[in-house]
PDB file of C-alpha atoms and ligand atoms in Angstrom:
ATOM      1  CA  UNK A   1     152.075 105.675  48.894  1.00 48.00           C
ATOM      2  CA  UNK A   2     154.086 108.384  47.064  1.00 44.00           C
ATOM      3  CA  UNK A   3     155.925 105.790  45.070  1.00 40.00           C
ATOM      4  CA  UNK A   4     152.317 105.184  43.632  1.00 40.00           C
ATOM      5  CA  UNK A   5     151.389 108.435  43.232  1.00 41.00           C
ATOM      6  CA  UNK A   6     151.782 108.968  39.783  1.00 42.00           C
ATOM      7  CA  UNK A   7     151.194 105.106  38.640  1.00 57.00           C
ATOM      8  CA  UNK A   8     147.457 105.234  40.300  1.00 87.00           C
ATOM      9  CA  UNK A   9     144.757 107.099  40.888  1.00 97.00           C
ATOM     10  CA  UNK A  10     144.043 109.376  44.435  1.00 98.00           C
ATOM     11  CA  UNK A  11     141.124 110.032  46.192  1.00 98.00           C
ATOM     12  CA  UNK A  12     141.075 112.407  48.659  1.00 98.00           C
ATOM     13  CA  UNK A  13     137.632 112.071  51.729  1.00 98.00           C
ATOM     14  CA  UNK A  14     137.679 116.005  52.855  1.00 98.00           C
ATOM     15  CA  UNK A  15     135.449 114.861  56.003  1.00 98.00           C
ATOM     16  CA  UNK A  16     134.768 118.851  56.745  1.00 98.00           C
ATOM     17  CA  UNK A  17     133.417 119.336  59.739  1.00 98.00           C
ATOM     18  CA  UNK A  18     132.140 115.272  60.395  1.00 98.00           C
ATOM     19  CA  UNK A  19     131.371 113.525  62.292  1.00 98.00           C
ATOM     20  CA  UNK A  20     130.345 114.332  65.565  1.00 98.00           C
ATOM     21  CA  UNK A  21     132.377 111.968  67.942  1.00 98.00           C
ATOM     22  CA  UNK A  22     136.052 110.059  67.874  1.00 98.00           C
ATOM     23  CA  UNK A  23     134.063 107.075  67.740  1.00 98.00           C
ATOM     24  CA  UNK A  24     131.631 107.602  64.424  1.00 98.00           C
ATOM     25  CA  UNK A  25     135.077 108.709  63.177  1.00 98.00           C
ATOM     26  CA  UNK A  26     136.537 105.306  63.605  1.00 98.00           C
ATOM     27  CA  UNK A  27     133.358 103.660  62.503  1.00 98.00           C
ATOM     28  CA  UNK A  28     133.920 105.508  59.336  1.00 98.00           C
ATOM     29  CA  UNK A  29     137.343 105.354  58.810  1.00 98.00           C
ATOM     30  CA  UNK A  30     137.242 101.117  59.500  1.00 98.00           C
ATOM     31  CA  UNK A  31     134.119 100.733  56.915  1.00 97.00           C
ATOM     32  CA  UNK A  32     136.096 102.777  54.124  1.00 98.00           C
ATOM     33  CA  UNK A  33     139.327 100.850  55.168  1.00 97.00           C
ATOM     34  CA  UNK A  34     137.174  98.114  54.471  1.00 96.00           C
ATOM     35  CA  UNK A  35     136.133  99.045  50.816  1.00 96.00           C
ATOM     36  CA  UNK A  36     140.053 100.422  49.935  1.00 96.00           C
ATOM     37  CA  UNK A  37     141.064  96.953  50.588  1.00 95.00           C
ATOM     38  CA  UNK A  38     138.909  95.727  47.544  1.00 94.00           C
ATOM     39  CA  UNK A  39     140.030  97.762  45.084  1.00 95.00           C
ATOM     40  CA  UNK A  40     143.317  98.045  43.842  1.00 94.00           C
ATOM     41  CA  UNK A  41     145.709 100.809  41.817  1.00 94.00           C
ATOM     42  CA  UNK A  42     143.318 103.844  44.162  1.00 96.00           C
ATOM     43  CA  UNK A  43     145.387 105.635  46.773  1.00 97.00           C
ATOM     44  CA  UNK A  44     143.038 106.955  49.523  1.00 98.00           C
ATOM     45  CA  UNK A  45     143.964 109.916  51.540  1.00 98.00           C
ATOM     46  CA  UNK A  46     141.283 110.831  54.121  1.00 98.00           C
ATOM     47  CA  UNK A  47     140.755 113.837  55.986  1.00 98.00           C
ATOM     48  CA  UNK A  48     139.302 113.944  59.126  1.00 98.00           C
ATOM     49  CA  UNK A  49     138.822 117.170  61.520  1.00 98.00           C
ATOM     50  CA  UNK A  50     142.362 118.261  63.772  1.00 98.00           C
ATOM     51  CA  UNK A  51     141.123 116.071  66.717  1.00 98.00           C
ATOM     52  CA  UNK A  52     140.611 112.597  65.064  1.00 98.00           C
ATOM     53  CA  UNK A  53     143.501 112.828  63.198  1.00 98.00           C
ATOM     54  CA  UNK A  54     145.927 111.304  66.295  1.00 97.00           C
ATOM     55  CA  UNK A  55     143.721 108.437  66.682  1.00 98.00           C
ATOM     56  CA  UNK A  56     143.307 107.665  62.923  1.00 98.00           C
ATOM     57  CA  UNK A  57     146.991 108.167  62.061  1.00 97.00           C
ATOM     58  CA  UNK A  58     147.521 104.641  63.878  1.00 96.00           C
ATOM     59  CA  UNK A  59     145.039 102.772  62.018  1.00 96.00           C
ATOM     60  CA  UNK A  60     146.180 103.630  58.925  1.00 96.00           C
ATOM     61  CA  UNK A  61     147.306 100.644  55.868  1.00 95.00           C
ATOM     62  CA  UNK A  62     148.343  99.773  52.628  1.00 94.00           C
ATOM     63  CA  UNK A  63     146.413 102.203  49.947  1.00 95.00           C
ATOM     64  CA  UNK A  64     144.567 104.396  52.734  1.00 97.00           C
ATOM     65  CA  UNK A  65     146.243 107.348  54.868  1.00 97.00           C
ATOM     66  CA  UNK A  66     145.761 110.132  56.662  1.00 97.00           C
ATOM     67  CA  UNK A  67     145.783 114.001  56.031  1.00 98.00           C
ATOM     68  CA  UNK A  68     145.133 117.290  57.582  1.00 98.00           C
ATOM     69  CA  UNK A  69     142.570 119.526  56.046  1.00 98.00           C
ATOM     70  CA  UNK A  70     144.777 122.830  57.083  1.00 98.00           C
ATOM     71  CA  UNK A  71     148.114 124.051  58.918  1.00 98.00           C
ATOM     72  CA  UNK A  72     149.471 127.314  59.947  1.00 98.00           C
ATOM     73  CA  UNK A  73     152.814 128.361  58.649  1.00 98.00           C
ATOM     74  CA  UNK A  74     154.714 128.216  61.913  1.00 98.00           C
ATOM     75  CA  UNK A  75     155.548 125.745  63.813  1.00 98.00           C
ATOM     76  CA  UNK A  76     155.825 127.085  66.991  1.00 98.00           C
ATOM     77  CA  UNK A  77     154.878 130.479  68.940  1.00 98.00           C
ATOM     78  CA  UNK A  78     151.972 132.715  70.605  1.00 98.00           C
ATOM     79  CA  UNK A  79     149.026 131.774  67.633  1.00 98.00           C
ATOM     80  CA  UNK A  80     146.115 130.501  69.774  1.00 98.00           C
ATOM     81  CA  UNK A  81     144.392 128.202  67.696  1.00 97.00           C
ATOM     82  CA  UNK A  82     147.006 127.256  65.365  1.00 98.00           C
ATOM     83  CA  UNK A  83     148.438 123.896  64.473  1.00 98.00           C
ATOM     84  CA  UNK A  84     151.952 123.589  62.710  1.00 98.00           C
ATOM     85  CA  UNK A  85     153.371 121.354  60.004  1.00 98.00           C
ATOM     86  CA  UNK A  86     155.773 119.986  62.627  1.00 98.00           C
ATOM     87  CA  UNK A  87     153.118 119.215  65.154  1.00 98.00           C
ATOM     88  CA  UNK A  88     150.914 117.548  62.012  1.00 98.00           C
ATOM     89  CA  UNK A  89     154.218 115.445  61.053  1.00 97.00           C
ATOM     90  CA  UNK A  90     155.353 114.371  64.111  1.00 96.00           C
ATOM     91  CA  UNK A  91     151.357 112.209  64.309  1.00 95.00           C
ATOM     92  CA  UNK A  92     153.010 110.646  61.109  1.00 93.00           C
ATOM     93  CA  UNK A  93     150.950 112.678  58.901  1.00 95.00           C
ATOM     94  CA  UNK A  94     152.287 113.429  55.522  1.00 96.00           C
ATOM     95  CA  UNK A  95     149.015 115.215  53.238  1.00 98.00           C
ATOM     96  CA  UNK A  96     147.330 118.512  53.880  1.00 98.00           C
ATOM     97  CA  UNK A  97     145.097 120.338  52.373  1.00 98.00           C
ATOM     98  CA  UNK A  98     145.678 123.602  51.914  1.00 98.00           C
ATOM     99  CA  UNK A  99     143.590 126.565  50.241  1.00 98.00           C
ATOM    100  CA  UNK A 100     140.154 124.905  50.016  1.00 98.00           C
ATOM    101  CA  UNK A 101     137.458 127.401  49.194  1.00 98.00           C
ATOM    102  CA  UNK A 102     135.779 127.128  52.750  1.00 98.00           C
ATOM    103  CA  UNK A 103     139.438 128.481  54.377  1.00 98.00           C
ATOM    104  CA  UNK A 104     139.496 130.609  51.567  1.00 98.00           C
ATOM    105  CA  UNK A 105     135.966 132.031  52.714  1.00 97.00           C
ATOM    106  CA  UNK A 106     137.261 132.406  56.013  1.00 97.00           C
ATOM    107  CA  UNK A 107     139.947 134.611  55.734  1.00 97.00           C
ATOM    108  CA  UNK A 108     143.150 132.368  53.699  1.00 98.00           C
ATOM    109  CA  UNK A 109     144.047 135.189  51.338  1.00 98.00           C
ATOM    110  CA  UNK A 110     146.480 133.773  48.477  1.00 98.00           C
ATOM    111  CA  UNK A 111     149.551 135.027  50.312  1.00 98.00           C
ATOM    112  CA  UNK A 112     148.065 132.947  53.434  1.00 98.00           C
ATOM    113  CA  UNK A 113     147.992 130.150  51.381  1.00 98.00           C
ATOM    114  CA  UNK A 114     151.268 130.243  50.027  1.00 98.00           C
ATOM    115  CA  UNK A 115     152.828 130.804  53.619  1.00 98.00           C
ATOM    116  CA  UNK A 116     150.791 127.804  54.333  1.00 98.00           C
ATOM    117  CA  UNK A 117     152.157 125.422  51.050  1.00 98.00           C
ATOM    118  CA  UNK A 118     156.048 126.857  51.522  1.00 98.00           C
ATOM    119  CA  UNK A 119     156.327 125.937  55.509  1.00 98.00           C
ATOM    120  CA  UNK A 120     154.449 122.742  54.735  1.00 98.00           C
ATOM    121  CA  UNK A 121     156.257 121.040  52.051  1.00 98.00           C
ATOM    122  CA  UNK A 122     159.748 122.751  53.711  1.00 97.00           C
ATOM    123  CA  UNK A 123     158.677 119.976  56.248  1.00 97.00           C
ATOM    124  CA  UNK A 124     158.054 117.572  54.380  1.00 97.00           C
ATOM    125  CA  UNK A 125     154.483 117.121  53.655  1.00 98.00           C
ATOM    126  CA  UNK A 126     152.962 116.461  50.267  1.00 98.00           C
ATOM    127  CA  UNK A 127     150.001 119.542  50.267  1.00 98.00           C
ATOM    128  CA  UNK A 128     147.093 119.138  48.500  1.00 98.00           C
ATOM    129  CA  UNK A 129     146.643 122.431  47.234  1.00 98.00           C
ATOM    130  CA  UNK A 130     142.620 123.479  46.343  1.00 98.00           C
ATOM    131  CA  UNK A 131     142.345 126.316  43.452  1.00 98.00           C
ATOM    132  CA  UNK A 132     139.446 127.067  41.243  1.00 98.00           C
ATOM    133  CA  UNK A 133     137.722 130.025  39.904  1.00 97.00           C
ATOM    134  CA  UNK A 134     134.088 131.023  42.203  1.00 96.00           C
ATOM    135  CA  UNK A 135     132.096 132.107  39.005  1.00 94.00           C
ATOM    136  CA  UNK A 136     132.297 131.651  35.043  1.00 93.00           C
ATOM    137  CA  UNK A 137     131.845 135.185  33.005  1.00 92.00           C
ATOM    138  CA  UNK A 138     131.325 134.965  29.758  1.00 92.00           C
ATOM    139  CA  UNK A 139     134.059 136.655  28.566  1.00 93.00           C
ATOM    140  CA  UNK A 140     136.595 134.303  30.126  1.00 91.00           C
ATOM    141  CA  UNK A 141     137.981 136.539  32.997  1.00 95.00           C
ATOM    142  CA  UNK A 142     137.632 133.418  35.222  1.00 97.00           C
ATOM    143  CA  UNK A 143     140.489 131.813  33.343  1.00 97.00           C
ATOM    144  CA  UNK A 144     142.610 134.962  34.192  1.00 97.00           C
ATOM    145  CA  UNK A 145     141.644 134.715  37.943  1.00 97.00           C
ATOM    146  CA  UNK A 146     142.460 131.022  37.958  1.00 98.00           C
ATOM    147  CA  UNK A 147     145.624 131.868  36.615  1.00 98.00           C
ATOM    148  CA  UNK A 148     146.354 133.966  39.445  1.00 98.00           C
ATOM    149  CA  UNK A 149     145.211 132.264  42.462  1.00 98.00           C
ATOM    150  CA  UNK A 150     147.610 129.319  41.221  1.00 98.00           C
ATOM    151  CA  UNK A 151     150.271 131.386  40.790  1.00 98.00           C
ATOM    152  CA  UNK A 152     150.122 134.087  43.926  1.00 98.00           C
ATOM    153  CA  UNK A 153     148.754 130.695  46.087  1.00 98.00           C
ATOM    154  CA  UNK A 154     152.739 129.152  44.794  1.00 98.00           C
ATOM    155  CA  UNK A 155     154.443 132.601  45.239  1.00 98.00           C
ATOM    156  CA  UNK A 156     157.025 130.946  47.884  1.00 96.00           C
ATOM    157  CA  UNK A 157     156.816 127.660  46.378  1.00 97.00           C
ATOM    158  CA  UNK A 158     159.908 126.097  44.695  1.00 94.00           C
ATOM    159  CA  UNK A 159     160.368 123.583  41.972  1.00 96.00           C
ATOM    160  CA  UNK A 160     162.153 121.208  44.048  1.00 96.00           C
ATOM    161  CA  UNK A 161     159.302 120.733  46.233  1.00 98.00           C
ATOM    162  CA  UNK A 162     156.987 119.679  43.102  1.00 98.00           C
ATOM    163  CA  UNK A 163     157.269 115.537  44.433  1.00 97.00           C
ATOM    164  CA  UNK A 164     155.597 117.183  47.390  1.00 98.00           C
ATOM    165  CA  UNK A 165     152.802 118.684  45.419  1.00 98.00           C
ATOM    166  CA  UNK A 166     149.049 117.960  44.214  1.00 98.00           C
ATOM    167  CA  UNK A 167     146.848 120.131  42.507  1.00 98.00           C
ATOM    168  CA  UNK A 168     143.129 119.802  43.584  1.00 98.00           C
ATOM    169  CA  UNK A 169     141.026 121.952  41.293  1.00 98.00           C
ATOM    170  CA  UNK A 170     137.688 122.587  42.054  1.00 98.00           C
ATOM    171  CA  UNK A 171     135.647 125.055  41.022  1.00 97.00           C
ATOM    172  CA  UNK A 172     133.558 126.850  43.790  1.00 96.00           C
ATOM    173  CA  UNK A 173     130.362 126.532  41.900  1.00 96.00           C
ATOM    174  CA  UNK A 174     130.351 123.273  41.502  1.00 96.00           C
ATOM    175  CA  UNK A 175     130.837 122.663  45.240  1.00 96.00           C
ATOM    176  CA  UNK A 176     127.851 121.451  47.532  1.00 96.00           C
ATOM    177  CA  UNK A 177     125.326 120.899  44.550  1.00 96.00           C
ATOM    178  CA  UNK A 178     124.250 117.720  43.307  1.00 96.00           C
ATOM    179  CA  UNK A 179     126.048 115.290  40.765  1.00 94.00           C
ATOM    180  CA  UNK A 180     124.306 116.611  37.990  1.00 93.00           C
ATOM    181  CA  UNK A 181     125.731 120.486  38.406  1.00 93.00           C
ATOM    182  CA  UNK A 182     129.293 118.936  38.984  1.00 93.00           C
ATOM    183  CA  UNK A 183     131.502 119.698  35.856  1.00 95.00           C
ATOM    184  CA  UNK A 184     131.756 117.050  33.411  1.00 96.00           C
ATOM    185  CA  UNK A 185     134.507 115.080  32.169  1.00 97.00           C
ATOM    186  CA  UNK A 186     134.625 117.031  28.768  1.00 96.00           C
ATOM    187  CA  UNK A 187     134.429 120.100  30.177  1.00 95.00           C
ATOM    188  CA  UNK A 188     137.074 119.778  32.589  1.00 97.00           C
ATOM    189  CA  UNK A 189     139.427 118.435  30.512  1.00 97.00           C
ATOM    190  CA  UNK A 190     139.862 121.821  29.203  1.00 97.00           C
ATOM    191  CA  UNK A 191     140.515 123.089  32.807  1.00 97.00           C
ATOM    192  CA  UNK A 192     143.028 120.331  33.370  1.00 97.00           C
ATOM    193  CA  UNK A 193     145.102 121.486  30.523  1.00 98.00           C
ATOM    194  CA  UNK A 194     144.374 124.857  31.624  1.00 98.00           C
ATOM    195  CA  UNK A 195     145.733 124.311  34.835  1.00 98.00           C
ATOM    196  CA  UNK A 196     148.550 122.304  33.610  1.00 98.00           C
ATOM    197  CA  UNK A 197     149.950 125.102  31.551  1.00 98.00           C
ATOM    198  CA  UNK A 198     149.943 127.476  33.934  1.00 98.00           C
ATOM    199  CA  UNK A 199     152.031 125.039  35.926  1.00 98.00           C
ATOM    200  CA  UNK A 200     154.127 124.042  32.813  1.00 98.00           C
ATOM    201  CA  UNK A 201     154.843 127.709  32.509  1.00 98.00           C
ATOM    202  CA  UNK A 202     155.952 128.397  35.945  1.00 98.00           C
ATOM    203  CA  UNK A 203     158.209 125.372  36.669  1.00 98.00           C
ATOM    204  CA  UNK A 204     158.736 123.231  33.299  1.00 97.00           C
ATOM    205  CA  UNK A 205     156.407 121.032  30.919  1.00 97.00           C
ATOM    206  CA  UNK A 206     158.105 117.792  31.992  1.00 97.00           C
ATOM    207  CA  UNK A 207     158.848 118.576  35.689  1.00 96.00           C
ATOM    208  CA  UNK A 208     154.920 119.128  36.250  1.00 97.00           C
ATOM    209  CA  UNK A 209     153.887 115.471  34.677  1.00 95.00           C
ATOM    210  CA  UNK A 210     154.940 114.606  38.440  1.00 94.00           C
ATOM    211  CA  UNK A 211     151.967 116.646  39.599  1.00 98.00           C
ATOM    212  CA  UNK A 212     148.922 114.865  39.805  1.00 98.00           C
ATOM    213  CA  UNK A 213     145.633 117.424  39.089  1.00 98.00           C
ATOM    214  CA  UNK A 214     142.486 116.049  41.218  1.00 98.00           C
ATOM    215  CA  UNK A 215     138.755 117.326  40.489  1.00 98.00           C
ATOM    216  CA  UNK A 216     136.921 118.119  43.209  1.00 98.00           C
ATOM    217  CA  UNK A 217     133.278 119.221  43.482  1.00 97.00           C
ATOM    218  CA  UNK A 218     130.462 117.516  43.671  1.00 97.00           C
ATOM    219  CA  UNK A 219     131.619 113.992  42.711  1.00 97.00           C
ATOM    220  CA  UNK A 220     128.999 110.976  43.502  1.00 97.00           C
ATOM    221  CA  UNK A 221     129.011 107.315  41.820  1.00 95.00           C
ATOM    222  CA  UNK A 222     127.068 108.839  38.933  1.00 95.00           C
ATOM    223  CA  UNK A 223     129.535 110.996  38.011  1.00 96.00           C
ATOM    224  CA  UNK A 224     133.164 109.955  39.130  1.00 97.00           C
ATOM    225  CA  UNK A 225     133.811 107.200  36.183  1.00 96.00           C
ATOM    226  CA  UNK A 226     133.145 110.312  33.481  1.00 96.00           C
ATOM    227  CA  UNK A 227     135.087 112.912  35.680  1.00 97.00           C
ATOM    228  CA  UNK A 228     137.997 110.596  35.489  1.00 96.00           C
ATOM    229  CA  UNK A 229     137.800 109.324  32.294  1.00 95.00           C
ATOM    230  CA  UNK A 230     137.081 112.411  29.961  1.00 96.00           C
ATOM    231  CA  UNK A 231     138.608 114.640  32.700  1.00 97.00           C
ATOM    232  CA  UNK A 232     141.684 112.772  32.600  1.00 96.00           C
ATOM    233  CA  UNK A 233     142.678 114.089  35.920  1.00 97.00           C
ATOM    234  CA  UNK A 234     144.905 111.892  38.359  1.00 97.00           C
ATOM    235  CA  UNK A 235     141.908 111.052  41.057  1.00 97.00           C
ATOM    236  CA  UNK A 236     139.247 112.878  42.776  1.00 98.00           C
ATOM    237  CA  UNK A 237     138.637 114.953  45.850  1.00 98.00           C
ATOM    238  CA  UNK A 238     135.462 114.011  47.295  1.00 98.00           C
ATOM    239  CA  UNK A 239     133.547 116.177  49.664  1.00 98.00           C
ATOM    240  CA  UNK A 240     129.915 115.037  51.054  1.00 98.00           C
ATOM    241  CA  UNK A 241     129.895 111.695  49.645  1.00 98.00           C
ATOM    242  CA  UNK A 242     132.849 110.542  51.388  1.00 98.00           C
ATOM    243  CA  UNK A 243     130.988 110.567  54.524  1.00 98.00           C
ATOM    244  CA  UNK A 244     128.797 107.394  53.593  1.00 97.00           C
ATOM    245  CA  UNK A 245     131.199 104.359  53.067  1.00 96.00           C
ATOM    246  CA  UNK A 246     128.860 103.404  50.358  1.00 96.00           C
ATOM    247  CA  UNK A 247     128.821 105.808  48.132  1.00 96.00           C
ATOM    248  CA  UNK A 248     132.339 106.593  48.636  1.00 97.00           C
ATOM    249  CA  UNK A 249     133.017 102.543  47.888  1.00 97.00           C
ATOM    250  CA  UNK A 250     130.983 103.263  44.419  1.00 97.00           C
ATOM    251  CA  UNK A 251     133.142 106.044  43.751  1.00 97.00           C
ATOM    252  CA  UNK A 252     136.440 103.778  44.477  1.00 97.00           C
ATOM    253  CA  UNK A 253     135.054 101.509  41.985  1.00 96.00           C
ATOM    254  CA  UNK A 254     134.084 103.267  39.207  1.00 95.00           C
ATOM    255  CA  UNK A 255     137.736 104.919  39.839  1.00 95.00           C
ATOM    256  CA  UNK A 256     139.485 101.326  39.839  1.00 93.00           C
ATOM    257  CA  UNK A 257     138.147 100.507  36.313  1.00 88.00           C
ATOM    258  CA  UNK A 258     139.858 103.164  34.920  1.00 88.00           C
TER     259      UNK A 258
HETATM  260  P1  PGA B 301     131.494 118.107  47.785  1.00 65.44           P
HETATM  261  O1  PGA B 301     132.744 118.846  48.419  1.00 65.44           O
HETATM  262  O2  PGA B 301     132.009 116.816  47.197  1.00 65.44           O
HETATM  263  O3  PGA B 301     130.575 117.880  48.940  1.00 65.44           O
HETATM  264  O4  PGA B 301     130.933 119.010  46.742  1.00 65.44           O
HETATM  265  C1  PGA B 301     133.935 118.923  47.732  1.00 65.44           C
HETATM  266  C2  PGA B 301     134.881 119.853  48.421  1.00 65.44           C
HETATM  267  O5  PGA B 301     134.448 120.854  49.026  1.00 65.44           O
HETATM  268  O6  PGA B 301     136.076 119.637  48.420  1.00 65.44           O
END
């Protein structure tokens, strides 16, 4: 799977909060096992709440895994609640998100976040790290704020870690709203070369090429192929309609193509 990282695309299923019980989690996870077996060059990583991921992490094959959608940035120690990067390896884990804007809502400051990234990839797991601006102004400033976040959310971050490293950007207003108020391809090609700068600036233009920059926000089969496409971004992070094996196959597919 990280072999193929840069070669294909990746699609990330943030589950959220869903489903309900272990066993609609299996249901779900076997019918989009199902669909990631038809298409090929589309590396699946899903992410299911804390307490399916144990049972999930054994059914995982070729072209679909598992990942966390959070950590804590110690492994051990009085932090009721908490689950550690060691804890999320040793289930044979290797992806987490970290940063999305719902943690970020929640309290994960930027120096949170970059506790979160350092102890993460320190053990060894590839973290897919969420960034994106919550408004457009029209004089730009959100540019300047994205900017930031990606560099304060890297603060403890080092370049040798960069194999263990994907960019998700979404933008917060384009999260939650229907396929039509997603960004388009176009438009976030701009953003992709945006966000590759700032990375190219901070650890090298050719030692970044190695980090694949996802969209996330909004993505449905009516959108993905143009996301992709125009976007030119490395895969998708899908939020809603990764919850419906259908839809989510649609997305694969129009993914595949490209
Ligand atoms: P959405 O969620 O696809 O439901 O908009 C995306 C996300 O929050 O990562």
């Amino acid at each position: 799977m990280k072999g193929s990282k840069k070669s294909s695309k990746i699609v990330v299923a943030n589950w959220k909060m869903n489903p309900q019980s272990l066993e609609d989690a299996r249901g779900l996870f076997s019918s989009i096992k199902r669909e990631v077996k038809k298409v090929k060059g589309v590396s699946v990583i899903v992410c299911p709440p804390f307490v399916y991921l144990e049972d999930l992490s054994k059914k995982i094959e070729k072209g679909i895994t598992i990942g966390a959608q959070d950590v804590f940035w110690e492994n051990s120690g009085p932090f009721t609640g908490e689950v550690g990067p060691t804890m999320e390896r040793d289930l044979g884990i290797s992806y987490v998100i970290v940063g999305h804007s719902e943690r970020r809502v929640l309290g994960d400051t930027d120096e949170i976040v970059s506790k979160k990234v350092f102890s993460s990839v320190k053990d060894g797991l590839t973290v897919i790290l969420c960034v994106g601006e919550t408004e457009r102004d029209e004089h730009g400033n959100y540019l300047e704020t994205l900017k930031n976040q990606i560099k304060n959310s890297l603060a403890k971050f080092s370049k040798r870690y960069l194999n263990n490293l994907i960019i998700a950007y979404e933008p917060v207003w384009a999260i939650g709203k229907s396929e039509k108020e997603a960004m388009t391809g176009p438009e976030l090609h701009g953003m992709f070369i945006f966000v590759r700068k700032v990375l190219s600036d901070m650890y090298g233009q050719e030692e970044v090429k190695k980090v694949p920059i996802l969209y996330g926000g909004s993505v449905g089969s009516s959108n993905a192929s143009n996301i992709v496409s125009e976007g030119q971004v490395q895969g998708l992070l899908v939020g809603r309609q990764s919850l419906d094996s259908e839809n989510f196959r649609e997305i694969l597919k129009m993914v595949e193509k490209l």
